């Protein structure tokens, strides 16, 4: 991954709250979902929508931050289905509607941080992953959940060029997957998720580095053993399984001590677990924090 200077966007481009609340109605109507509730986990200013939707990492479309927006035109997020298999009582192929309808969307304002040193504050529209996973009745043997992204060479130029070992894969330990902060997002800023941010369904785990937030999920598998994620396979010295934000553990290329919030000039100090330590640190009690990057 390369470091790029975060783009500067005037605060006047931040979508006024009333406007995006109206758009939320549109989103709700589109996927016929019940009313939305709200959880704000930070008082930090929202990153302007224009930055969130243009400065993205989505290697299936290319390795530059603008590639997914530029090259995503051929991608079809609808119709969509997700295959669920492995150690569970209700495996099968579920349409996006099957997945979303029983849950409804709520807004979650989360801090996000990439291992490359940039961060954002994003109002996601999603629902707890736990609520979905319980529907599939995971068995006692399910210790981890593995996620796989869609892989469509015809619609994804980065897949054609083979710039990573696709399909993109990620995993969570069962307690991480079931944690109430872990969500699946189907929208942001009250609108349907744009292709470049992982349409139509992506993972959001706010205490971990951005690469855990797998986009355009096509498969969810309950497994006994810790799965290997794509970045770990591509570069095991640099990427681990846990990927918890830890300012004390630099990667070989980047210090993780500070971060640049998109749209801001000064660097910020990075917080352990990205500021969510109170809620999540206990899950890693007794584990070596230096191995949890
Ligand atoms: N399928 C897929 N998911 C992915 C990636 C990717 O290249 N492919 N990039 C990851 C990385 S490195 C980051 S930082 C986040 C970025 O999410 P955003 O672009 O919506 O901010 O998506 C993650 N999910
Ligand atoms: Mo990232």
mmCIF file of C-alpha atoms and ligand atoms in Angstrom:
data_model
loop_
_atom_site.group_PDB
_atom_site.id
_atom_site.type_symbol
_atom_site.label_atom_id
_atom_site.label_comp_id
_atom_site.label_asym_id
_atom_site.label_seq_id
_atom_site.Cartn_x
_atom_site.Cartn_y
_atom_site.Cartn_z
ATOM 1 C CA UNK A 1 0.000 0.000 0.000
ATOM 2 C CA UNK A 2 1.178 3.487 -0.719
ATOM 3 C CA UNK A 3 0.725 6.625 1.329
ATOM 4 C CA UNK A 4 -1.132 9.389 -0.396
ATOM 5 C CA UNK A 5 -1.783 12.870 0.898
ATOM 6 C CA UNK A 6 -5.370 12.923 2.139
ATOM 7 C CA UNK A 7 -7.552 15.127 0.019
ATOM 8 C CA UNK A 8 -8.696 18.419 1.452
ATOM 9 C CA UNK A 9 -12.401 19.082 1.407
ATOM 10 C CA UNK A 10 -14.071 22.261 2.612
ATOM 11 C CA UNK A 11 -16.426 21.896 5.567
ATOM 12 C CA UNK A 12 -19.093 23.559 3.394
ATOM 13 C CA UNK A 13 -19.224 20.292 1.461
ATOM 14 C CA UNK A 14 -20.380 18.367 4.515
ATOM 15 C CA UNK A 15 -23.915 17.221 3.775
ATOM 16 C CA UNK A 16 -26.297 19.142 6.025
ATOM 17 C CA UNK A 17 -27.833 16.799 8.565
ATOM 18 C CA UNK A 18 -31.432 17.527 7.497
ATOM 19 C CA UNK A 19 -30.613 16.614 3.908
ATOM 20 C CA UNK A 20 -29.147 13.303 4.753
ATOM 21 C CA UNK A 21 -31.928 12.436 7.146
ATOM 22 C CA UNK A 22 -34.340 12.916 4.231
ATOM 23 C CA UNK A 23 -32.168 10.647 2.107
ATOM 24 C CA UNK A 24 -32.362 8.053 4.843
ATOM 25 C CA UNK A 25 -36.104 7.810 4.171
ATOM 26 C CA UNK A 26 -35.196 7.056 0.593
ATOM 27 C CA UNK A 27 -32.835 4.311 1.674
ATOM 28 C CA UNK A 28 -35.433 2.836 4.007
ATOM 29 C CA UNK A 29 -38.041 2.843 1.242
ATOM 30 C CA UNK A 30 -35.649 1.310 -1.250
ATOM 31 C CA UNK A 31 -34.948 -1.732 0.833
ATOM 32 C CA UNK A 32 -38.275 -1.566 2.708
ATOM 33 C CA UNK A 33 -36.860 -1.391 6.164
ATOM 34 C CA UNK A 34 -38.349 -0.266 9.460
ATOM 35 C CA UNK A 35 -37.313 2.919 11.263
ATOM 36 C CA UNK A 36 -33.760 3.745 12.060
ATOM 37 C CA UNK A 37 -32.210 4.306 15.462
ATOM 38 C CA UNK A 38 -28.885 5.970 16.104
ATOM 39 C CA UNK A 39 -25.654 5.269 18.014
ATOM 40 C CA UNK A 40 -22.991 7.952 18.111
ATOM 41 C CA UNK A 41 -19.683 6.702 19.486
ATOM 42 C CA UNK A 42 -17.661 9.880 19.008
ATOM 43 C CA UNK A 43 -18.216 13.610 19.124
ATOM 44 C CA UNK A 44 -15.539 14.138 16.452
ATOM 45 C CA UNK A 45 -16.714 15.949 13.328
ATOM 46 C CA UNK A 46 -18.037 13.713 10.547
ATOM 47 C CA UNK A 47 -15.673 13.321 7.608
ATOM 48 C CA UNK A 48 -17.300 14.995 4.592
ATOM 49 C CA UNK A 49 -19.241 12.533 2.481
ATOM 50 C CA UNK A 50 -17.318 13.567 -0.614
ATOM 51 C CA UNK A 51 -14.091 12.389 1.043
ATOM 52 C CA UNK A 52 -15.585 9.154 2.397
ATOM 53 C CA UNK A 53 -16.835 8.171 -1.050
ATOM 54 C CA UNK A 54 -13.828 9.202 -3.134
ATOM 55 C CA UNK A 55 -10.802 8.258 -1.009
ATOM 56 C CA UNK A 56 -11.183 4.490 -0.738
ATOM 57 C CA UNK A 57 -9.225 1.253 -0.669
ATOM 58 C CA UNK A 58 -10.822 -1.412 -2.854
ATOM 59 C CA UNK A 59 -8.124 -3.365 -4.655
ATOM 60 C CA UNK A 60 -10.560 -5.271 -6.861
ATOM 61 C CA UNK A 61 -10.843 -1.973 -8.742
ATOM 62 C CA UNK A 62 -7.201 -0.899 -8.485
ATOM 63 C CA UNK A 63 -4.658 0.129 -5.881
ATOM 64 C CA UNK A 64 -5.064 3.921 -5.995
ATOM 65 C CA UNK A 65 -7.488 5.666 -3.655
ATOM 66 C CA UNK A 66 -9.550 6.989 -6.569
ATOM 67 C CA UNK A 67 -9.674 3.732 -8.546
ATOM 68 C CA UNK A 68 -12.856 2.220 -7.133
ATOM 69 C CA UNK A 69 -14.810 5.406 -7.835
ATOM 70 C CA UNK A 70 -13.225 5.715 -11.281
ATOM 71 C CA UNK A 71 -13.426 2.049 -12.310
ATOM 72 C CA UNK A 72 -16.568 0.915 -10.488
ATOM 73 C CA UNK A 73 -19.083 1.800 -13.217
ATOM 74 C CA UNK A 74 -19.544 -1.754 -14.510
ATOM 75 C CA UNK A 75 -20.113 -3.272 -11.068
ATOM 76 C CA UNK A 76 -23.611 -4.634 -10.391
ATOM 77 C CA UNK A 77 -24.514 -4.762 -6.684
ATOM 78 C CA UNK A 78 -28.027 -5.928 -7.550
ATOM 79 C CA UNK A 79 -29.301 -8.621 -7.616
ATOM 80 C CA UNK A 80 -27.131 -9.906 -4.758
ATOM 81 C CA UNK A 81 -26.936 -13.030 -2.669
ATOM 82 C CA UNK A 82 -24.710 -14.285 0.119
ATOM 83 C CA UNK A 83 -23.800 -17.945 0.572
ATOM 84 C CA UNK A 84 -23.725 -19.086 4.192
ATOM 85 C CA UNK A 85 -22.030 -22.378 5.037
ATOM 86 C CA UNK A 86 -19.772 -24.237 7.444
ATOM 87 C CA UNK A 87 -20.574 -25.030 11.076
ATOM 88 C CA UNK A 88 -24.170 -23.848 11.335
ATOM 89 C CA UNK A 89 -27.712 -25.177 11.317
ATOM 90 C CA UNK A 90 -29.086 -22.976 8.521
ATOM 91 C CA UNK A 91 -26.634 -22.919 5.621
ATOM 92 C CA UNK A 92 -27.917 -21.669 2.292
ATOM 93 C CA UNK A 93 -27.927 -18.880 -0.225
ATOM 94 C CA UNK A 94 -29.718 -15.776 0.965
ATOM 95 C CA UNK A 95 -30.734 -12.764 -1.116
ATOM 96 C CA UNK A 96 -29.854 -9.272 0.086
ATOM 97 C CA UNK A 97 -33.511 -8.777 1.008
ATOM 98 C CA UNK A 98 -33.524 -12.008 3.066
ATOM 99 C CA UNK A 99 -30.513 -10.654 4.907
ATOM 100 C CA UNK A 100 -31.630 -7.079 5.535
ATOM 101 C CA UNK A 101 -35.362 -7.263 6.014
ATOM 102 C CA UNK A 102 -35.617 -8.720 9.532
ATOM 103 C CA UNK A 103 -33.138 -6.202 10.939
ATOM 104 C CA UNK A 104 -33.737 -2.686 9.727
ATOM 105 C CA UNK A 105 -30.886 -0.223 9.605
ATOM 106 C CA UNK A 106 -29.577 1.966 12.386
ATOM 107 C CA UNK A 107 -27.052 4.723 12.113
ATOM 108 C CA UNK A 108 -23.655 4.148 13.722
ATOM 109 C CA UNK A 109 -21.197 7.031 13.804
ATOM 110 C CA UNK A 110 -17.792 5.348 14.049
ATOM 111 C CA UNK A 111 -14.157 6.378 13.948
ATOM 112 C CA UNK A 112 -12.303 4.392 11.275
ATOM 113 C CA UNK A 113 -8.536 4.071 10.881
ATOM 114 C CA UNK A 114 -6.411 2.615 8.102
ATOM 115 C CA UNK A 115 -3.017 1.038 8.805
ATOM 116 C CA UNK A 116 -1.605 3.562 6.303
ATOM 117 C CA UNK A 117 -2.187 6.341 8.844
ATOM 118 C CA UNK A 118 -5.357 8.098 7.725
ATOM 119 C CA UNK A 119 -8.664 8.073 9.548
ATOM 120 C CA UNK A 120 -12.267 9.146 9.078
ATOM 121 C CA UNK A 121 -15.501 9.489 11.044
ATOM 122 C CA UNK A 122 -18.333 7.850 9.134
ATOM 123 C CA UNK A 123 -22.087 7.647 9.751
ATOM 124 C CA UNK A 124 -22.806 4.077 8.656
ATOM 125 C CA UNK A 125 -26.268 2.619 8.168
ATOM 126 C CA UNK A 126 -26.163 -0.959 9.305
ATOM 127 C CA UNK A 127 -27.140 -3.497 11.930
ATOM 128 C CA UNK A 128 -25.286 -5.747 14.379
ATOM 129 C CA UNK A 129 -23.611 -8.693 12.677
ATOM 130 C CA UNK A 130 -24.529 -10.797 15.732
ATOM 131 C CA UNK A 131 -28.238 -10.494 14.917
ATOM 132 C CA UNK A 132 -27.650 -11.946 11.467
ATOM 133 C CA UNK A 133 -25.244 -14.694 12.526
ATOM 134 C CA UNK A 134 -27.656 -15.974 15.191
ATOM 135 C CA UNK A 135 -30.248 -16.582 12.479
ATOM 136 C CA UNK A 136 -27.912 -19.145 10.885
ATOM 137 C CA UNK A 137 -27.602 -21.071 14.184
ATOM 138 C CA UNK A 138 -23.822 -21.433 14.499
ATOM 139 C CA UNK A 139 -22.834 -24.742 16.134
ATOM 140 C CA UNK A 140 -20.453 -25.226 19.056
ATOM 141 C CA UNK A 141 -17.691 -25.947 16.537
ATOM 142 C CA UNK A 142 -17.931 -22.477 15.015
ATOM 143 C CA UNK A 143 -14.967 -20.643 16.554
ATOM 144 C CA UNK A 144 -14.365 -18.116 13.767
ATOM 145 C CA UNK A 145 -16.313 -16.499 10.941
ATOM 146 C CA UNK A 146 -14.723 -16.191 7.518
ATOM 147 C CA UNK A 147 -15.954 -13.616 5.003
ATOM 148 C CA UNK A 148 -15.276 -13.636 1.264
ATOM 149 C CA UNK A 149 -15.804 -10.782 -1.185
ATOM 150 C CA UNK A 150 -17.294 -11.187 -4.607
ATOM 151 C CA UNK A 151 -14.722 -11.763 -7.348
ATOM 152 C CA UNK A 152 -15.851 -10.664 -10.803
ATOM 153 C CA UNK A 153 -13.051 -10.220 -13.298
ATOM 154 C CA UNK A 154 -15.468 -8.819 -15.877
ATOM 155 C CA UNK A 155 -16.513 -5.933 -13.611
ATOM 156 C CA UNK A 156 -13.314 -5.474 -11.602
ATOM 157 C CA UNK A 157 -10.096 -4.425 -13.340
ATOM 158 C CA UNK A 158 -7.927 -5.044 -10.255
ATOM 159 C CA UNK A 159 -9.117 -8.669 -10.268
ATOM 160 C CA UNK A 160 -8.178 -8.993 -13.946
ATOM 161 C CA UNK A 161 -4.701 -7.692 -13.126
ATOM 162 C CA UNK A 162 -4.373 -10.006 -10.107
ATOM 163 C CA UNK A 163 -2.971 -7.300 -7.831
ATOM 164 C CA UNK A 164 -3.845 -9.309 -4.683
ATOM 165 C CA UNK A 165 -4.685 -12.995 -4.090
ATOM 166 C CA UNK A 166 -8.436 -12.642 -4.759
ATOM 167 C CA UNK A 167 -11.128 -13.288 -3.720
ATOM 168 C CA UNK A 168 -10.533 -10.912 -0.794
ATOM 169 C CA UNK A 169 -10.996 -12.759 2.510
ATOM 170 C CA UNK A 170 -11.224 -11.714 6.151
ATOM 171 C CA UNK A 171 -12.074 -13.326 9.453
ATOM 172 C CA UNK A 172 -13.187 -12.616 12.997
ATOM 173 C CA UNK A 173 -13.109 -14.722 16.140
ATOM 174 C CA UNK A 174 -16.656 -15.608 17.189
ATOM 175 C CA UNK A 175 -16.726 -13.201 20.169
ATOM 176 C CA UNK A 176 -15.477 -10.353 17.942
ATOM 177 C CA UNK A 177 -18.109 -11.167 15.347
ATOM 178 C CA UNK A 178 -20.816 -11.208 18.033
ATOM 179 C CA UNK A 179 -19.641 -7.976 19.695
ATOM 180 C CA UNK A 180 -22.367 -5.294 19.641
ATOM 181 C CA UNK A 181 -20.043 -2.746 17.971
ATOM 182 C CA UNK A 182 -19.492 -5.039 14.971
ATOM 183 C CA UNK A 183 -21.929 -4.226 12.200
ATOM 184 C CA UNK A 184 -22.735 -5.013 8.617
ATOM 185 C CA UNK A 185 -23.316 -1.775 6.725
ATOM 186 C CA UNK A 186 -25.643 -1.352 3.755
ATOM 187 C CA UNK A 187 -25.430 2.433 3.618
ATOM 188 C CA UNK A 188 -23.565 5.533 4.701
ATOM 189 C CA UNK A 189 -24.758 9.088 5.239
ATOM 190 C CA UNK A 190 -28.311 7.750 4.884
ATOM 191 C CA UNK A 191 -27.776 6.541 1.331
ATOM 192 C CA UNK A 192 -27.340 3.111 -0.181
ATOM 193 C CA UNK A 193 -23.691 2.080 0.014
ATOM 194 C CA UNK A 194 -21.795 3.263 -3.075
ATOM 195 C CA UNK A 195 -19.834 0.644 -4.999
ATOM 196 C CA UNK A 196 -16.491 2.077 -3.899
ATOM 197 C CA UNK A 197 -17.385 1.688 -0.205
ATOM 198 C CA UNK A 198 -18.376 -1.960 -0.566
ATOM 199 C CA UNK A 199 -21.866 -2.225 -2.050
ATOM 200 C CA UNK A 200 -24.200 -3.747 -1.249
ATOM 201 C CA UNK A 201 -22.993 -5.136 2.103
ATOM 202 C CA UNK A 202 -19.692 -4.728 3.995
ATOM 203 C CA UNK A 203 -18.249 -5.341 7.425
ATOM 204 C CA UNK A 204 -17.407 -2.508 9.855
ATOM 205 C CA UNK A 205 -15.289 -3.253 12.947
ATOM 206 C CA UNK A 206 -14.344 0.118 14.425
ATOM 207 C CA UNK A 207 -11.549 -0.953 16.822
ATOM 208 C CA UNK A 208 -9.589 -2.668 14.040
ATOM 209 C CA UNK A 209 -7.571 -1.353 11.115
ATOM 210 C CA UNK A 210 -9.623 -0.660 8.012
ATOM 211 C CA UNK A 211 -8.536 -3.746 6.112
ATOM 212 C CA UNK A 212 -10.729 -5.941 8.369
ATOM 213 C CA UNK A 213 -13.769 -4.134 6.917
ATOM 214 C CA UNK A 214 -14.309 -6.488 3.994
ATOM 215 C CA UNK A 215 -16.441 -5.117 1.171
ATOM 216 C CA UNK A 216 -19.080 -6.591 -1.158
ATOM 217 C CA UNK A 217 -19.516 -9.750 0.922
ATOM 218 C CA UNK A 218 -20.549 -12.840 -1.062
ATOM 219 C CA UNK A 219 -19.897 -15.608 1.451
ATOM 220 C CA UNK A 220 -20.032 -16.092 5.221
ATOM 221 C CA UNK A 221 -18.584 -19.322 6.574
ATOM 222 C CA UNK A 222 -18.504 -20.615 10.163
ATOM 223 C CA UNK A 223 -15.187 -22.376 10.763
ATOM 224 C CA UNK A 224 -13.316 -24.196 13.519
ATOM 225 C CA UNK A 225 -9.853 -22.815 12.740
ATOM 226 C CA UNK A 226 -8.546 -19.268 12.475
ATOM 227 C CA UNK A 227 -8.879 -18.298 8.806
ATOM 228 C CA UNK A 228 -6.120 -16.570 6.823
ATOM 229 C CA UNK A 229 -7.013 -13.111 5.553
ATOM 230 C CA UNK A 230 -5.941 -11.770 2.182
ATOM 231 C CA UNK A 231 -3.445 -9.181 3.437
ATOM 232 C CA UNK A 232 -1.891 -11.711 5.787
ATOM 233 C CA UNK A 233 -1.435 -14.073 2.846
ATOM 234 C CA UNK A 234 -0.006 -11.268 0.683
ATOM 235 C CA UNK A 235 2.355 -9.907 3.358
ATOM 236 C CA UNK A 236 2.469 -11.822 6.666
ATOM 237 C CA UNK A 237 5.219 -9.652 8.193
ATOM 238 C CA UNK A 238 3.024 -6.618 7.859
ATOM 239 C CA UNK A 239 -0.499 -7.895 8.505
ATOM 240 C CA UNK A 240 -1.803 -10.098 11.295
ATOM 241 C CA UNK A 241 -5.120 -11.740 11.967
ATOM 242 C CA UNK A 242 -6.320 -9.507 14.798
ATOM 243 C CA UNK A 243 -5.444 -6.066 13.376
ATOM 244 C CA UNK A 244 -6.507 -4.250 16.544
ATOM 245 C CA UNK A 245 -5.498 -0.588 16.339
ATOM 246 C CA UNK A 246 -2.391 -0.285 18.513
ATOM 247 C CA UNK A 247 -0.394 2.976 18.566
ATOM 248 C CA UNK A 248 2.542 1.161 20.256
ATOM 249 C CA UNK A 249 3.164 -1.356 17.478
ATOM 250 C CA UNK A 250 4.536 0.132 14.249
ATOM 251 C CA UNK A 251 4.380 -1.794 11.009
ATOM 252 C CA UNK A 252 7.661 -2.121 9.079
ATOM 253 C CA UNK A 253 6.671 0.947 7.005
ATOM 254 C CA UNK A 254 4.438 3.097 9.188
ATOM 255 C CA UNK A 255 4.421 4.226 12.802
ATOM 256 C CA UNK A 256 0.923 3.664 14.176
ATOM 257 C CA UNK A 257 1.333 6.355 16.885
ATOM 258 C CA UNK A 258 -0.381 9.169 15.010
ATOM 259 C CA UNK A 259 -2.941 9.550 12.276
ATOM 260 C CA UNK A 260 -4.189 12.112 9.818
ATOM 261 C CA UNK A 261 -7.951 12.603 9.901
ATOM 262 C CA UNK A 262 -9.153 13.326 6.372
ATOM 263 C CA UNK A 263 -9.994 16.991 6.038
ATOM 264 C CA UNK A 264 -7.808 18.009 9.013
ATOM 265 C CA UNK A 265 -4.355 19.539 8.939
ATOM 266 C CA UNK A 266 -2.803 18.477 12.248
ATOM 267 C CA UNK A 267 -1.947 14.906 13.122
ATOM 268 C CA UNK A 268 -3.881 13.216 15.925
ATOM 269 C CA UNK A 269 -2.588 10.713 18.457
ATOM 270 C CA UNK A 270 -3.973 7.291 17.687
ATOM 271 C CA UNK A 271 -5.910 5.739 20.554
ATOM 272 C CA UNK A 272 -5.583 2.083 21.630
ATOM 273 C CA UNK A 273 -8.328 0.074 19.966
ATOM 274 C CA UNK A 274 -9.094 3.251 18.032
ATOM 275 C CA UNK A 275 -10.778 4.707 21.131
ATOM 276 C CA UNK A 276 -13.024 1.678 21.772
ATOM 277 C CA UNK A 277 -10.828 0.041 24.456
ATOM 278 C CA UNK A 278 -13.498 0.349 27.180
ATOM 279 C CA UNK A 279 -15.848 -1.810 25.169
ATOM 280 C CA UNK A 280 -13.473 -4.305 23.561
ATOM 281 C CA UNK A 281 -10.137 -4.624 25.421
ATOM 282 C CA UNK A 282 -11.468 -7.351 27.740
ATOM 283 C CA UNK A 283 -11.830 -9.713 24.766
ATOM 284 C CA UNK A 284 -8.033 -9.777 24.474
ATOM 285 C CA UNK A 285 -7.162 -10.074 28.192
ATOM 286 C CA UNK A 286 -4.121 -12.299 28.618
ATOM 287 C CA UNK A 287 -3.065 -12.044 24.979
ATOM 288 C CA UNK A 288 0.206 -10.316 24.007
ATOM 289 C CA UNK A 289 -0.839 -6.892 22.669
ATOM 290 C CA UNK A 290 2.181 -6.838 20.353
ATOM 291 C CA UNK A 291 0.795 -9.855 18.537
ATOM 292 C CA UNK A 292 -2.619 -8.311 18.104
ATOM 293 C CA UNK A 293 -1.770 -5.958 15.241
HETATM 294 N N1 LIG B 1 -13.035 -6.539 -0.837
HETATM 295 C C1 LIG B 1 -12.236 -5.610 -0.307
HETATM 296 N N2 LIG B 1 -12.520 -5.099 0.910
HETATM 297 C C2 LIG B 1 -11.720 -4.138 1.449
HETATM 298 C C3 LIG B 1 -10.549 -3.694 0.775
HETATM 299 C C4 LIG B 1 -10.272 -4.256 -0.504
HETATM 300 O O1 LIG B 1 -9.277 -3.907 -1.170
HETATM 301 N N3 LIG B 1 -11.140 -5.196 -1.019
HETATM 302 N N4 LIG B 1 -9.742 -2.751 1.380
HETATM 303 C C5 LIG B 1 -9.783 -2.657 2.853
HETATM 304 C C6 LIG B 1 -9.042 -1.511 3.388
HETATM 305 S S1 LIG B 1 -7.358 -1.622 3.353
HETATM 306 C C7 LIG B 1 -9.677 -0.452 3.991
HETATM 307 S S2 LIG B 1 -8.784 0.780 4.755
HETATM 308 C C8 LIG B 1 -11.158 -0.337 3.993
HETATM 309 C C9 LIG B 1 -11.547 1.001 3.445
HETATM 310 O O2 LIG B 1 -12.934 1.208 3.481
HETATM 311 P P1 LIG B 1 -13.490 2.553 2.807
HETATM 312 O O3 LIG B 1 -12.776 2.664 1.487
HETATM 313 O O4 LIG B 1 -14.964 2.384 2.680
HETATM 314 O O5 LIG B 1 -13.118 3.682 3.733
HETATM 315 O O6 LIG B 1 -11.782 -1.350 3.214
HETATM 316 C C10 LIG B 1 -11.231 -2.643 3.373
HETATM 317 N N5 LIG B 1 -12.050 -3.619 2.680
HETATM 318 MO MO1 LIG B 2 -6.580 0.021 4.900
#
